[in-house]
CSV table of C-alpha atoms in Angstrom, one decimal:
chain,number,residue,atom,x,y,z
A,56,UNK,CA,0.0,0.0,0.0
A,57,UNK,CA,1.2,3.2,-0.8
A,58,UNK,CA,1.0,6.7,0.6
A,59,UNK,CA,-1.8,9.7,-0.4
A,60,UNK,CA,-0.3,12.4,-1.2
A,61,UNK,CA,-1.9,15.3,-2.9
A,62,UNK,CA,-0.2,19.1,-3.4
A,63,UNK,CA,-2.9,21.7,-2.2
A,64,UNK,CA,-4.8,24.3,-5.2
A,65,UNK,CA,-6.5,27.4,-4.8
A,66,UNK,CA,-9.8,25.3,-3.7
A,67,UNK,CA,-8.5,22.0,-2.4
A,68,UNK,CA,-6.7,21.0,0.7
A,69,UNK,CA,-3.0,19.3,0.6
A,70,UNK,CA,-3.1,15.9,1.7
A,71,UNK,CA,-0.3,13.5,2.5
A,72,UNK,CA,-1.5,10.3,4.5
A,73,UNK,CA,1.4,8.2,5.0
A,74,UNK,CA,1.0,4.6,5.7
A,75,UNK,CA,2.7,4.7,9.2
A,76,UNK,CA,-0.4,7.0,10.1
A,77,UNK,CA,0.6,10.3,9.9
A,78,UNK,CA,-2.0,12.3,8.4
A,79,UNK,CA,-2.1,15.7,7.5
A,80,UNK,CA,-5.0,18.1,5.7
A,81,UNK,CA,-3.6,21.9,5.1
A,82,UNK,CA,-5.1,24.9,3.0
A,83,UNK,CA,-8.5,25.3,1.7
A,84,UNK,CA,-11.5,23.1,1.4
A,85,UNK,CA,-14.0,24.8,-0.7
A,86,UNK,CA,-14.5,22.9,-3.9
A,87,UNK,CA,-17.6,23.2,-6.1
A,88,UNK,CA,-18.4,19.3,-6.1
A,89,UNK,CA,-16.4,18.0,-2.8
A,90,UNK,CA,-17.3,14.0,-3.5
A,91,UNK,CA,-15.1,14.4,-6.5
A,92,UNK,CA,-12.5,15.6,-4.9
A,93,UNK,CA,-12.5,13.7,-1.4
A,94,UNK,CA,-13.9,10.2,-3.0
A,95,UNK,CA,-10.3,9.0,-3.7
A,96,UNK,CA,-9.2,10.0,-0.2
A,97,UNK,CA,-12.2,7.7,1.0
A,98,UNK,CA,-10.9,4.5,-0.3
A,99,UNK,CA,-7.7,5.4,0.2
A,100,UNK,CA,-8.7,4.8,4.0
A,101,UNK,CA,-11.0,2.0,3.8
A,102,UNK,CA,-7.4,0.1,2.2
A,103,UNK,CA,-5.9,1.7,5.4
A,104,UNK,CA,-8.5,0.2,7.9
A,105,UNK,CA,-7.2,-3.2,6.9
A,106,UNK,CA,-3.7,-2.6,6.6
A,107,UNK,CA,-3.2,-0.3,9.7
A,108,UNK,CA,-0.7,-1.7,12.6
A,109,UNK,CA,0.2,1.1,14.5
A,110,UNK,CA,-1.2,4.5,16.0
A,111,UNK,CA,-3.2,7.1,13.6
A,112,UNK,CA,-2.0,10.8,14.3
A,113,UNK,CA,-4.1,13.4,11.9
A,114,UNK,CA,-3.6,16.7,11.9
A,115,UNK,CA,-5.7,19.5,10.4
A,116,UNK,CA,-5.2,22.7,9.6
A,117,UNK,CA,-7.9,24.5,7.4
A,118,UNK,CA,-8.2,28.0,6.5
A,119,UNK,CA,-11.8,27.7,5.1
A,120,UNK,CA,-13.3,25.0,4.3
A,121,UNK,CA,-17.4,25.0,2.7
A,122,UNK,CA,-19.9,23.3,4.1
A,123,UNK,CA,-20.4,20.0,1.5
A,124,UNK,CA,-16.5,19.5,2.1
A,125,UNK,CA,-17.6,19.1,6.2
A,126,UNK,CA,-19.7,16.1,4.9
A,127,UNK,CA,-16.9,14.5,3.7
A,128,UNK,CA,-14.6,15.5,6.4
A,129,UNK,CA,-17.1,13.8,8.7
A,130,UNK,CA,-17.0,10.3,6.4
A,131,UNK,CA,-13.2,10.7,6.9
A,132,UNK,CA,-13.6,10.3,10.6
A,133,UNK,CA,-16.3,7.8,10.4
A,134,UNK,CA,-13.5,5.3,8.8
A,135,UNK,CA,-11.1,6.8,11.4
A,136,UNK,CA,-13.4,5.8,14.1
A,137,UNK,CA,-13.7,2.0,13.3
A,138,UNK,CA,-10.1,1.9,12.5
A,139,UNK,CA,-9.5,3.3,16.6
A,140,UNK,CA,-12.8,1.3,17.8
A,141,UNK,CA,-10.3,-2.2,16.0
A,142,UNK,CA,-7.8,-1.3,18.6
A,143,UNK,CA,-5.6,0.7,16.4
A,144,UNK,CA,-5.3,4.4,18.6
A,145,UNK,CA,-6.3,7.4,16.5
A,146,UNK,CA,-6.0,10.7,17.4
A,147,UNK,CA,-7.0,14.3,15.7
A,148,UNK,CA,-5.2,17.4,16.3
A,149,UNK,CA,-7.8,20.1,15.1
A,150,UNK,CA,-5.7,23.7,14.5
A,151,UNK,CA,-7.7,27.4,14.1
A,152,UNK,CA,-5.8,30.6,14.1
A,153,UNK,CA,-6.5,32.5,17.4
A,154,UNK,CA,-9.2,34.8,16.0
A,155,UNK,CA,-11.2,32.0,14.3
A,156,UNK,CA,-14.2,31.3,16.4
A,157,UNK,CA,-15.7,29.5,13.6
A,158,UNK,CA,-13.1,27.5,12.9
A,159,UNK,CA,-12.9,26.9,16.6
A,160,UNK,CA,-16.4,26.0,17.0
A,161,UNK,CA,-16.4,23.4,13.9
A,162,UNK,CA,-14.0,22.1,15.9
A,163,UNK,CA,-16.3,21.4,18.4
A,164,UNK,CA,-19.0,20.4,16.4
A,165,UNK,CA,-16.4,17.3,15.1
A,166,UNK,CA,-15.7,16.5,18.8
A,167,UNK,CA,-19.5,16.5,19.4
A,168,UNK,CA,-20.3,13.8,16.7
A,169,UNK,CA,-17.2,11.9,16.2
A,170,UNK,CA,-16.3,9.1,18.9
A,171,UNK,CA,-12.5,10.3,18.5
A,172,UNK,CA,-10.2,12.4,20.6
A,173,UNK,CA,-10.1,15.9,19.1
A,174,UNK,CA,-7.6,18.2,20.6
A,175,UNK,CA,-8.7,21.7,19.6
A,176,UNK,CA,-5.1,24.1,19.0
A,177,UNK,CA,-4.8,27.9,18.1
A,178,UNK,CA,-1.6,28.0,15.2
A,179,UNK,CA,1.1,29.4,15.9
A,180,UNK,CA,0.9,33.0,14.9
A,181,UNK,CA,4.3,32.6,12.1
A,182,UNK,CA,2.5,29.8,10.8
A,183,UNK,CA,0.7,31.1,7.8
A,184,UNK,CA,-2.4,28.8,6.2
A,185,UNK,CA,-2.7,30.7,2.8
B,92,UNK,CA,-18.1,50.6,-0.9
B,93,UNK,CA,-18.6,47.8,-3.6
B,94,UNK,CA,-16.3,45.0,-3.5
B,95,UNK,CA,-18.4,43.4,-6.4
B,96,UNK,CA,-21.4,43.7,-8.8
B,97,UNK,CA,-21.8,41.3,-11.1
B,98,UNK,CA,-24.8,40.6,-13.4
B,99,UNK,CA,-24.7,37.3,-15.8
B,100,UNK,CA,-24.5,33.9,-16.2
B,101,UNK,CA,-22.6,31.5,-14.3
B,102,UNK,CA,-19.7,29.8,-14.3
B,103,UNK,CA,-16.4,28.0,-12.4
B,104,UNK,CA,-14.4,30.5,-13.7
B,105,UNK,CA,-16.1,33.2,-12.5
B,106,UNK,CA,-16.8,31.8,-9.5
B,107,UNK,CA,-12.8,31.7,-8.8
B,108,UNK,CA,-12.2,34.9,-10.3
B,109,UNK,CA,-15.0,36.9,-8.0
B,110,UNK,CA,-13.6,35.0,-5.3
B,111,UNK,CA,-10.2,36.0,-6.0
B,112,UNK,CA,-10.7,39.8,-6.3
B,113,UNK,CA,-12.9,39.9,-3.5
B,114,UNK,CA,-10.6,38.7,-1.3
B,115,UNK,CA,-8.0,41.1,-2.8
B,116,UNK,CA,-10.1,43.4,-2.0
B,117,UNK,CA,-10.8,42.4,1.8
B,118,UNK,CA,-7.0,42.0,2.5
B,119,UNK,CA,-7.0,45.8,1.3
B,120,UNK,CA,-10.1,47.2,3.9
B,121,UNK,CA,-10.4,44.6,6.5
B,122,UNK,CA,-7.9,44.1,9.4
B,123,UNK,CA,-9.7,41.7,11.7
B,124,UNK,CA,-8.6,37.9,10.5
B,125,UNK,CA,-12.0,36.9,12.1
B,126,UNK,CA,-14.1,39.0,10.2
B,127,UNK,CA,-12.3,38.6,6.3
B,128,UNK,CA,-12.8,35.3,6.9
B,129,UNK,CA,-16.3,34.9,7.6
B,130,UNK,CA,-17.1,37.2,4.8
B,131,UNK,CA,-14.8,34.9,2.6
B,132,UNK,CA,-16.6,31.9,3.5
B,133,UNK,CA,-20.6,33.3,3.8
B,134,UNK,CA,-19.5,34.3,0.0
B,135,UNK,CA,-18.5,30.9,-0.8
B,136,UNK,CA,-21.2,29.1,0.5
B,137,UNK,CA,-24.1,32.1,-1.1
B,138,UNK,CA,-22.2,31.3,-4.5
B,139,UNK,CA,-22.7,27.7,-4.2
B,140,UNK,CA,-26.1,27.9,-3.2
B,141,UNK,CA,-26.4,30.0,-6.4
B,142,UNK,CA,-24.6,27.6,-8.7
B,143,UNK,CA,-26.6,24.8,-7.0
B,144,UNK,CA,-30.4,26.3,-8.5
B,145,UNK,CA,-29.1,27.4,-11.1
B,146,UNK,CA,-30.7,26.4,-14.4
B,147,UNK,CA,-29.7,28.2,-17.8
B,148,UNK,CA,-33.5,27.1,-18.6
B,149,UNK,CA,-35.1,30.0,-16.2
B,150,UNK,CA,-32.0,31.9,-17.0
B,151,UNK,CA,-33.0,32.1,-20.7
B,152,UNK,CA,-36.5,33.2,-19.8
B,153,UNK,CA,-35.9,36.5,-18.1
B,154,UNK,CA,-34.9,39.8,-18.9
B,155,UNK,CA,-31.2,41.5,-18.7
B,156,UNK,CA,-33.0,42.9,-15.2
B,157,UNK,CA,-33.5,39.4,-13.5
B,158,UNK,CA,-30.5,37.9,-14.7
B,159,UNK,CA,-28.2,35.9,-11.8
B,160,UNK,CA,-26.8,39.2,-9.7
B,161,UNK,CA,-24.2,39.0,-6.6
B,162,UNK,CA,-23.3,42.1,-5.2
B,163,UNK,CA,-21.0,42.4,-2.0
B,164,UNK,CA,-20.7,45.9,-0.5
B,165,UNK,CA,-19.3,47.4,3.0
B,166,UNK,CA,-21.6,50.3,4.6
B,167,UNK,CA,-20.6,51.2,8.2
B,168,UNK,CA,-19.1,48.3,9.3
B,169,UNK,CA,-21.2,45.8,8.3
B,170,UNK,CA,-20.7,43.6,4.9
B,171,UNK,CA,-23.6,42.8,2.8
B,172,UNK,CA,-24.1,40.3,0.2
B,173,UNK,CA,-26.6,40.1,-2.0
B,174,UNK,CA,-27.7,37.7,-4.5
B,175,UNK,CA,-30.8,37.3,-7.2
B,176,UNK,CA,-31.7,34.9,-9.3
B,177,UNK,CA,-34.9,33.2,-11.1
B,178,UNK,CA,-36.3,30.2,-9.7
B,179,UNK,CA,-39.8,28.4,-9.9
B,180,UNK,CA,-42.6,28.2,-8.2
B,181,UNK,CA,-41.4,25.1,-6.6
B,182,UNK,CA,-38.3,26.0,-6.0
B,183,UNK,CA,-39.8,29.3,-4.6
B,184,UNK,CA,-42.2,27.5,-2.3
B,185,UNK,CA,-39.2,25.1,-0.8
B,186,UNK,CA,-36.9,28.1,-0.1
B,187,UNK,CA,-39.7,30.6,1.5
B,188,UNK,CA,-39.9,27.5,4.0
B,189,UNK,CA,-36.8,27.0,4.8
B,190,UNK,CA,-35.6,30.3,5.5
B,191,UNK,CA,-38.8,31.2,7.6
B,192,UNK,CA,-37.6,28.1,9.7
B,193,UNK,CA,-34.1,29.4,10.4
B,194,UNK,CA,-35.1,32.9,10.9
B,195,UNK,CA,-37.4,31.7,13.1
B,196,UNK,CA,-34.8,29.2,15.5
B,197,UNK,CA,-32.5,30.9,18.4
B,198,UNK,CA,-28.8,30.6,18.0
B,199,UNK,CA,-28.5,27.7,20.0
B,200,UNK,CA,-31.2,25.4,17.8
B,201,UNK,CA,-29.3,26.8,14.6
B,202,UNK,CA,-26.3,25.1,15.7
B,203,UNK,CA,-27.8,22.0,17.1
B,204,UNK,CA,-29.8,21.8,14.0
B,205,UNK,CA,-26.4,22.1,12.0
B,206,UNK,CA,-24.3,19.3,14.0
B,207,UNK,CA,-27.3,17.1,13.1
B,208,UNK,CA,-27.7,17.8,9.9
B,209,UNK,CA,-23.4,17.2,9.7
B,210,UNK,CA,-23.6,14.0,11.2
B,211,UNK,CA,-26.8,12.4,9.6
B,212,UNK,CA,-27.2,13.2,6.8
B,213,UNK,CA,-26.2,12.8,3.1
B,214,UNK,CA,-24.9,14.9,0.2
B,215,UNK,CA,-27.0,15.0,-3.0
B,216,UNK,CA,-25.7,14.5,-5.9
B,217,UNK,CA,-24.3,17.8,-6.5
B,218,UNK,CA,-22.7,17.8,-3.5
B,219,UNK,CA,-24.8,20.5,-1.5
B,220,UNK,CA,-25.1,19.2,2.2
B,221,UNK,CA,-28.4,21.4,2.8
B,222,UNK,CA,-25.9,23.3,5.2
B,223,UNK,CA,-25.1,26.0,3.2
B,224,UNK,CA,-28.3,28.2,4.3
B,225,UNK,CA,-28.1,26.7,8.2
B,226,UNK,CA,-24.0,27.7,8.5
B,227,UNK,CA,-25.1,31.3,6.8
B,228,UNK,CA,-27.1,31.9,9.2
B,229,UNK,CA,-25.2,30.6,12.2
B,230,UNK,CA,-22.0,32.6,10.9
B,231,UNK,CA,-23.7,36.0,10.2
B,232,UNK,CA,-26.0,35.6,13.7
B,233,UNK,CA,-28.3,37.9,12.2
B,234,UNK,CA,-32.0,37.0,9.9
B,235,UNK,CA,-31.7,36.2,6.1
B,236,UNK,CA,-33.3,39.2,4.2
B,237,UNK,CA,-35.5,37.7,1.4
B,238,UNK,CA,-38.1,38.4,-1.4
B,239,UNK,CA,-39.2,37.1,-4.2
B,240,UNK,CA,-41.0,39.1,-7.3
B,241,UNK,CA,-43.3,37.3,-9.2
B,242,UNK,CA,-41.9,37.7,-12.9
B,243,UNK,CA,-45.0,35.3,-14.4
B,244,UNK,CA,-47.4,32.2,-12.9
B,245,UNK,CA,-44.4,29.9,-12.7
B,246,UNK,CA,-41.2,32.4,-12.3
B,247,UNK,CA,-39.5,34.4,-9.4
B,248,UNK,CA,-37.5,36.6,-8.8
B,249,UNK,CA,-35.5,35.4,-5.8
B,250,UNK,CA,-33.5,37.8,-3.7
B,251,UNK,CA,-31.8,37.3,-0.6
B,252,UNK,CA,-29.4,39.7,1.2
B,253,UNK,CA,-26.8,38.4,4.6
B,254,UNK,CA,-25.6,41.0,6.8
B,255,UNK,CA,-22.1,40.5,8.3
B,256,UNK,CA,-21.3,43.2,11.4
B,257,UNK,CA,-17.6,44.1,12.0
């Protein structure tokens, strides 16, 4: 199995899932037709829920991201949570710049419906999403 | 101040292209980080909505004055974006209920409505979530502005305007 690795654009994330279970989402989320986009990342990770061995770390750090992308973001941690719920740890790290109560408070909304350990963290200041 | 007035048809292209030079233009007048980003994203999801009823069909039918329009302006310091476009009496009927329903919850049933909404249920096939018009209205905290004109027994005029304080 390989890694997922895609290189971000003006209206989609970059995303490099890495086999040992580091995952990382970074930029924007705000395409037209989301399924399109996030469908190969999808079965990417079902291939992952049977190959997995060792402890998922995900980190994600949106600037925007729309509302059918959150959809998708949620079926991402629905495969997340059966891979954790098979004894394989997964963990989220959920970033929003300091100001960002609505990226904050999506954060909160994930931790509300998703059976996984969301840590919520403001971004470092030099760290710049664009 | 205008930001943008446009008046046309749609596309992807212009989509990205409003999108761009509106945010140009928010990086030049807005300083809070908070508040260029809401307006960014309220824009993104009212374009989308937009893009998701339109229909060339209905487009075809009405004159230059009810084409598609999107207009974002600043007065005081509150943004405002405003968007038109012809619809059908069905499609009319479905949106007068929907936003009389979220103008009509508290802040609190907004966003309970939306974390249900995220984790039940299911994107068309289009790809609209039906969140667009609940995360609106919980971002702006404020009542969607609506009317519709009746242009003939089966076609509106549908306008709808989002405030956004500073």
């Amino acid at each position: 199995m390989n890694s997922f690795n895609l290189e971000a654009t003006p209206k989609t994330p970059q995303i490099a899932f890495d086999t040992n279970g580091k995952f990382l989402m970074r930029g924007r989320s705000i395409p037209e037709n989301s399924i399109e986009f996030y469908q190969p990342v999808l079965d990417w990770l079902a291939k992952y829920q049977d190959a997995v061995t060792g402890a998922t770390e995900v980190e994600i750090k949106l600037e925007y991201f729309n509302t059918s992308s959150s959809k998708c973001i949620v079926e991402i941690f629905r495969k997340l949570e059966k891979v954790n719920q098979d004894g394989h740890p997964v963990k989220v790290r959920w970033y929003y710049e300091q100001e960002d109560e609505d990226m904050y408070e999506s954060g909160e909304d994930f931790q509300e419906i998703i059976r996984l350990p969301i840590e919520l963290i403001v971004l470092d200041e030099e760290e710049n999403l664009d | 101040m205008i930001l943008c007035d446009y008046r046309g048809n749609l596309s992807d292209d212009l989509f990205n292209d409003i999108l761009e030079r509106t945010e140009q233009k928010l990086l030049g007048i807005e300083h809070s980080t908070r508040i260029r980003k809401k307006v960014f994203s309220i824009l993104v999801e009212v374009f989308q909505n937009l893009h998701h009823h339109y229909q060339d069909e209905l487009q075809k039918k009405v004159d230059a004055k009810h084409q598609v329009r999107l207009t974002i302006r600043k007065s005081g310091n509150q943004y405002l974006i405003f968007s038109a476009n012809p619809v059908s009496y069905d499609q009319a009927q479905s949106l007068r209920n929907r936003i009389d329903i979220l103008n009509s919850l508290s802040h609190y049933e907004i966003r309970e409505l939306y974390r249900q909404r995220l984790s039940d249920g299911s994107l068309s096939e289009n790809g609209g979530a039906g969140l667009g018009m609940i995360d609106i209205v919980r971002k702006t905290g404020e009542k969607i502005q609506y009317a519709f004109e009746n242009l003939d027994n089966n076609l509106s005029f549908f306008k709808f305007e989002v405030k956004i304080s500073a």
